Short mmCIF file of C-alpha atoms in Angstrom, two decimals:
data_model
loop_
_atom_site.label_atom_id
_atom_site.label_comp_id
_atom_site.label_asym_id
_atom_site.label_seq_id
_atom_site.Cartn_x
_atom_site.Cartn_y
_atom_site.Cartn_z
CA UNK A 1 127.82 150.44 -117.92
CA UNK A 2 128.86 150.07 -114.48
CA UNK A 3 126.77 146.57 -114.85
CA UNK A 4 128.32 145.22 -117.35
CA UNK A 5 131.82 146.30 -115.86
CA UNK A 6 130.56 144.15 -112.77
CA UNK A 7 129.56 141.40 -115.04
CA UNK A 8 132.74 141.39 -117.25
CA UNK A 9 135.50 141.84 -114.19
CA UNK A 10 133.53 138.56 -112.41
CA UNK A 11 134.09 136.53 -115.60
CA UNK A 12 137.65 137.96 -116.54
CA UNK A 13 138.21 137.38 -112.88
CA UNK A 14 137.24 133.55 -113.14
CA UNK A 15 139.10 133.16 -116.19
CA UNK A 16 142.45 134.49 -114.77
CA UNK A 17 142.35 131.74 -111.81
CA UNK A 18 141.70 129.35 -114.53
CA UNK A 19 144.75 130.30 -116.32
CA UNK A 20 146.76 130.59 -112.90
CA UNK A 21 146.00 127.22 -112.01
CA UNK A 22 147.17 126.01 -115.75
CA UNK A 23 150.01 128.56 -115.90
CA UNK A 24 151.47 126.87 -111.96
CA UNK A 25 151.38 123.01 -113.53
CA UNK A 26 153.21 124.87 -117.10
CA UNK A 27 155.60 125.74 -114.88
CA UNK A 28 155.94 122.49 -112.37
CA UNK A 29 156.48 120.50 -115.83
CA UNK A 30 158.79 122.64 -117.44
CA UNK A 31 161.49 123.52 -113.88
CA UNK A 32 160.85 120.71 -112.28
CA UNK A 33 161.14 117.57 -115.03
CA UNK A 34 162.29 119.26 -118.25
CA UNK A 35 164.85 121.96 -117.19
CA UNK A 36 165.86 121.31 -113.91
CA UNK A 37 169.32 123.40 -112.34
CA UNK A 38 171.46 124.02 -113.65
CA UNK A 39 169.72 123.39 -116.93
CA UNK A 40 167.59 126.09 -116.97
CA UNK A 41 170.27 128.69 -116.01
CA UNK A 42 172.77 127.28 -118.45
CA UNK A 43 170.09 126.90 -121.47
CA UNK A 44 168.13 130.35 -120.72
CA UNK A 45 164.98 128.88 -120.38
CA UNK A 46 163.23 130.77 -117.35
CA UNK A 47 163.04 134.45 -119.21
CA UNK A 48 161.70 133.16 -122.47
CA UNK A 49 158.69 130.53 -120.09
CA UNK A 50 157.94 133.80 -117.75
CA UNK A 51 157.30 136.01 -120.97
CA UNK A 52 155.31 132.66 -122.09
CA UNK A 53 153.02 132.38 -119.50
CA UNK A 54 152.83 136.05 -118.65
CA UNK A 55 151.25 136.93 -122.37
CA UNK A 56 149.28 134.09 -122.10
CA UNK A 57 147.85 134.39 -118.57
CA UNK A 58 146.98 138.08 -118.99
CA UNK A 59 145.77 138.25 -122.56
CA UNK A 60 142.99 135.63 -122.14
CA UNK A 61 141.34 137.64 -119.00
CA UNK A 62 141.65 140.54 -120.49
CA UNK A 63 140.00 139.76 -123.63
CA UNK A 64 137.29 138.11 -121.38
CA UNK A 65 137.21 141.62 -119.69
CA UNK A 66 136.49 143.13 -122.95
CA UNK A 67 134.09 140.99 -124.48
CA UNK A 68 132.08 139.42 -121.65
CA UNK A 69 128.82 141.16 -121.36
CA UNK A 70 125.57 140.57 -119.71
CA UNK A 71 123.22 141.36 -123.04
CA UNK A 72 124.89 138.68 -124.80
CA UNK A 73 123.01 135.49 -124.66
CA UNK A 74 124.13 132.16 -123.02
CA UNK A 75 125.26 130.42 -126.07
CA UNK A 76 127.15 133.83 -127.57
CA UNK A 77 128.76 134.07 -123.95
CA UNK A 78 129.83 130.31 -124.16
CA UNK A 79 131.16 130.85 -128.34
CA UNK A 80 133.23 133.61 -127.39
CA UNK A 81 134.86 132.01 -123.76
CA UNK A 82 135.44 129.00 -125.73
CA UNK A 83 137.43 130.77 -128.99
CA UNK A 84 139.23 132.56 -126.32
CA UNK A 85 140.35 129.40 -124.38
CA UNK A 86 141.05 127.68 -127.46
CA UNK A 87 143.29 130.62 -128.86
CA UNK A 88 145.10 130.29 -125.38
CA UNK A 89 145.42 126.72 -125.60
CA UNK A 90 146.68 126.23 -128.68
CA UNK A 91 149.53 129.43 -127.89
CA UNK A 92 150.86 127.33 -124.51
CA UNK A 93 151.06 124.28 -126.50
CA UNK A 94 152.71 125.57 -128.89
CA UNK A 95 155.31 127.06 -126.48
CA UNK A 96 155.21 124.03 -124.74
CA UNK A 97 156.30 122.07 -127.61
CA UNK A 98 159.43 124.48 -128.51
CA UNK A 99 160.30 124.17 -124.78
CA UNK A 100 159.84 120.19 -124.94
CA UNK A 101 161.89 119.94 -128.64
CA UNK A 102 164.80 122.27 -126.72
CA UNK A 103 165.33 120.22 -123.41
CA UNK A 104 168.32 119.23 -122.06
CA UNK A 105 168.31 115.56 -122.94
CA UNK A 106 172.34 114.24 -122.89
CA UNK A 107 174.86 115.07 -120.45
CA UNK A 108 178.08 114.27 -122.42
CA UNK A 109 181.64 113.61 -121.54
CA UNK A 110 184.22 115.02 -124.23
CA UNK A 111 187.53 115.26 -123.27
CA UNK A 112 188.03 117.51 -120.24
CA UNK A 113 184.59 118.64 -119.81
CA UNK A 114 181.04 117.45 -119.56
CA UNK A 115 178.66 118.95 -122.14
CA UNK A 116 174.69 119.95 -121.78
CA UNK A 117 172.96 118.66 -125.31
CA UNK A 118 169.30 119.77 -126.06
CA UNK A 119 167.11 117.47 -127.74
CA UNK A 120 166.93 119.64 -130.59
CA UNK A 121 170.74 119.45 -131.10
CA UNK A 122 171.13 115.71 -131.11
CA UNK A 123 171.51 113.99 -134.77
CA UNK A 124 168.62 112.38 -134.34
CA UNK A 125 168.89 110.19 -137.48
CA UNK A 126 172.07 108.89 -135.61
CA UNK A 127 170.34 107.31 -132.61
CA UNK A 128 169.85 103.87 -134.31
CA UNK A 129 173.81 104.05 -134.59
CA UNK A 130 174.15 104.58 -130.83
CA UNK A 131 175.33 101.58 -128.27
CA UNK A 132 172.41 99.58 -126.44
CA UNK A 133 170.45 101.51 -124.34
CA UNK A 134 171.31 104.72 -125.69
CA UNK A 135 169.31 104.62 -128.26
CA UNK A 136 166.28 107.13 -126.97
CA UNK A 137 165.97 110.20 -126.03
CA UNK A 138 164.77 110.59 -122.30
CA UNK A 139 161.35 112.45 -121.63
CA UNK A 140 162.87 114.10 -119.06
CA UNK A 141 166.25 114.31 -117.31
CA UNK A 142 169.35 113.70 -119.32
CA UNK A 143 171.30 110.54 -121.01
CA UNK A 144 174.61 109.96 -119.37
CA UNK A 145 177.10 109.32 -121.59
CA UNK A 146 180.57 109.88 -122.69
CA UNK A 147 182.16 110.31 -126.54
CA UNK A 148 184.77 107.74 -127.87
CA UNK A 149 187.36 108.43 -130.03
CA UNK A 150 187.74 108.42 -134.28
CA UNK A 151 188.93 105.10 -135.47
CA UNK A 152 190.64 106.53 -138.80
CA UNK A 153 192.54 109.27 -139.64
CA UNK A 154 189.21 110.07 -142.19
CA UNK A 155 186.82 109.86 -139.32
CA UNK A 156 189.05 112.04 -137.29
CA UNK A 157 189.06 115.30 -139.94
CA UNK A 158 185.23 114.52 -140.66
CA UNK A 159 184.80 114.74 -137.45
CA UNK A 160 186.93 118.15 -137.53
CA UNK A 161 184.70 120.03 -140.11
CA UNK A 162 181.32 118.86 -138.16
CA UNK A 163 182.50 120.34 -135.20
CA UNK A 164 183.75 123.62 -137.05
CA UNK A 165 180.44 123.06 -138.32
CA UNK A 166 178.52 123.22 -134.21
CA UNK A 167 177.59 119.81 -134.53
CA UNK A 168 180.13 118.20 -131.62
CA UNK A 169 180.60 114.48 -131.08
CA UNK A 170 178.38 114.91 -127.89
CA UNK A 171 175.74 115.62 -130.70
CA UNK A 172 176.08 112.37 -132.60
CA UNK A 173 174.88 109.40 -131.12
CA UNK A 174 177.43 107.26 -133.37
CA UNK A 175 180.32 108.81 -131.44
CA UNK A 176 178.13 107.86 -127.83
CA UNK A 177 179.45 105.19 -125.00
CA UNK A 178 178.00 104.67 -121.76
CA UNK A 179 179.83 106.89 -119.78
CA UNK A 180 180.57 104.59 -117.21
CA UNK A 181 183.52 102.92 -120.08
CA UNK A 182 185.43 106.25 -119.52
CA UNK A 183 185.35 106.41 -115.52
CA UNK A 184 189.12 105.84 -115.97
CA UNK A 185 189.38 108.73 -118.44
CA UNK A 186 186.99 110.50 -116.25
CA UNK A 187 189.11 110.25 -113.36
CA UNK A 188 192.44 111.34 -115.28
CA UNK A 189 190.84 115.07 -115.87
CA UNK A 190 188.69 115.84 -113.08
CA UNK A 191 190.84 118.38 -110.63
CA UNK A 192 190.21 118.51 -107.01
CA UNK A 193 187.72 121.52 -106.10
CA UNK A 194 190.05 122.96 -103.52
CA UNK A 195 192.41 123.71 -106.21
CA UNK A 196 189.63 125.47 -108.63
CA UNK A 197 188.56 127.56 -105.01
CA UNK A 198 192.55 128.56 -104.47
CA UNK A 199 192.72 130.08 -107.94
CA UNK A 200 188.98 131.75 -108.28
CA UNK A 201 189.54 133.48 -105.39
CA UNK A 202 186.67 136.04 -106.07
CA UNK A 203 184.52 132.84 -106.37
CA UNK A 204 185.27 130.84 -103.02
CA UNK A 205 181.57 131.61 -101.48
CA UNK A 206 179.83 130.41 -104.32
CA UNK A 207 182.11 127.31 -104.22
CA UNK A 208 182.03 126.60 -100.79
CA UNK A 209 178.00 126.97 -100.80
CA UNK A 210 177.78 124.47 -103.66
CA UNK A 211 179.55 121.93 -101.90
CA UNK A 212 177.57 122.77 -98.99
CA UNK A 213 174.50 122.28 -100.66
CA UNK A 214 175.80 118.72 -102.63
CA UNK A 215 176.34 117.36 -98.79
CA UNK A 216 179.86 117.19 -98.86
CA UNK A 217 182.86 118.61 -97.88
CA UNK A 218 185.04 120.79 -100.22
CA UNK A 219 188.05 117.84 -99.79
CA UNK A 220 185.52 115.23 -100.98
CA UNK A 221 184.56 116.67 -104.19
CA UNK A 222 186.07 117.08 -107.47
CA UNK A 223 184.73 119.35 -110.80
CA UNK A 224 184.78 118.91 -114.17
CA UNK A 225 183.69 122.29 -116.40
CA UNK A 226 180.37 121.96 -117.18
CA UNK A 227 179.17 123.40 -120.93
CA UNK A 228 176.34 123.88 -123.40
CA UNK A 229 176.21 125.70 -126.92
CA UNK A 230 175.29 128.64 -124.58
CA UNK A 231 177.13 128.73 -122.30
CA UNK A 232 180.53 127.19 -121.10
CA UNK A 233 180.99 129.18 -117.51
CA UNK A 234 179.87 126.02 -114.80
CA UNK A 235 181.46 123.50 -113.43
CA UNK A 236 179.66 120.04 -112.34
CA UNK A 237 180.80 118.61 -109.10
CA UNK A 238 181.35 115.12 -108.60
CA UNK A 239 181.47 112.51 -105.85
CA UNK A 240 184.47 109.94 -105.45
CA UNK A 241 181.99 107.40 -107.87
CA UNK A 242 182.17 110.55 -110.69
CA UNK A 243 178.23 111.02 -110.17
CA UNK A 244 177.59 114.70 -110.51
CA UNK A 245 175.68 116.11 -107.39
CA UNK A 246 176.01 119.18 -107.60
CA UNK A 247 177.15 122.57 -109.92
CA UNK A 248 178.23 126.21 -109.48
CA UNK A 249 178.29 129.24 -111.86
CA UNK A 250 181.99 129.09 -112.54
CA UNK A 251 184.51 128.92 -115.16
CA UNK A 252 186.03 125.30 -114.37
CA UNK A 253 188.77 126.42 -117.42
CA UNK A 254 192.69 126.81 -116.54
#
């Protein structure tokens, strides 16, 4: 007994630095390309990956503790390792694929705000509609771009029921410009951060660090709120050319 505990703990033992070493690149892809801040936070992503890797990381050792034993022969030892690394396999990819489908892939302006849109929420039957150069999705990081208006009255309350509906013009790649055709727009509704720090008093730290860690100072930046179907309590800070370089975890609404 106390051999094949030996023999089973060495193996299960193997198999969990295996699974570490798989579970560390998981999780470079995932925070550091697909769901970057403040993506992650705003989208909910890092609970849901954890409980992800965590099932998958312990369950294959373990079941390598419980069937790996030194009376089996070589090729029973090397059937069951290998159904056991293809069960895992096939459970991260499969997680890996509804984290991939559900990354933040558009960064939208709409009005007063700039809005978070996962891949899974974009009409992607629209994207042929879109303008030049907006017509894929990105692998990673996010499409900047910015949502024109309705050129009819019967655009305008279709456009009404989708959005009662969840699907926003931010969605729709028909309703997409390049965002850089509504810098003037852009620059009529961003507010200077000072002013957001003066009225979210209970908030100034948190402001004051984010400008801190964007490399400016407070006077320099301005904020937009910053939204997703999750969530709509960020802001985005942006530099004097409207590029977002930095966020915070507050409500940017009057």
């Amino acid at each position: 007994m106390q051999t094949r505990l030996r023999f089973a703990f060495r193996w299960s033992l193997r198999h969990l630095l295996v699974s570490a070493v798989i579970a560390t690149l998981s999780a470079a892809l995932v925070f550091r390309l697909w769901y970057p801040m403040p993506y992650r936070a705003m989208l909910g992503v890092g609970g849901i990956f954890l409980l992800l890797l965590l099932v998958d990381v312990v369950c294959g050792p373990l079941i390598t503790l419980i069937l790996a034993n030194p009376l089996k022969s070589r090729r029973e030892m090397k059937t069951d390792l290998s159904l056991i690394a293809l069960i895992q396999t096939v459970a991260l990819a499969y997680g890996m694929h509804a984290l991939w489908i559900a990354r933040p892939a558009v960064l939208a302006f709409e009005k007063d705000r700039l809005t978070v849109v996962s891949a899974n929420e974009v009409d992607i039957a629209g994207l042929s509609h879109a303008p030049t150069g907006l017509r894929r999705l990105p692998s990673y990081g996010v499409l900047n771009v910015a949502t024109r208006k309705p050129v009819s009255n019967a655009e305008f309350f279709s456009s009404i029921e989708l959005s009662l509906a969840g699907v926003t013009p931010a969605m729709r790649p028909a309703w997409w410009e390049p965002m850089a055709d509504q810098h003037a727009e852009m620059s009529a509704r961003v507010k200077p951060l000072p002013e957001l720090i003066a009225r979210r008093t209970n908030a100034v730290a948190v402001l004051t660090k984010a400008a801190r860690d964007a490399g400016y100072p407070v006077e320099a930046l301005v904020y937009l709120p910053l939204t997703s179907s999750k969530t709509k309590e960020w802001i985005a800070l942006l530099n004097g050319s409207l590029e977002m370089v930095g966020y915070a975890p507050v409500d940017g609404f009057e």
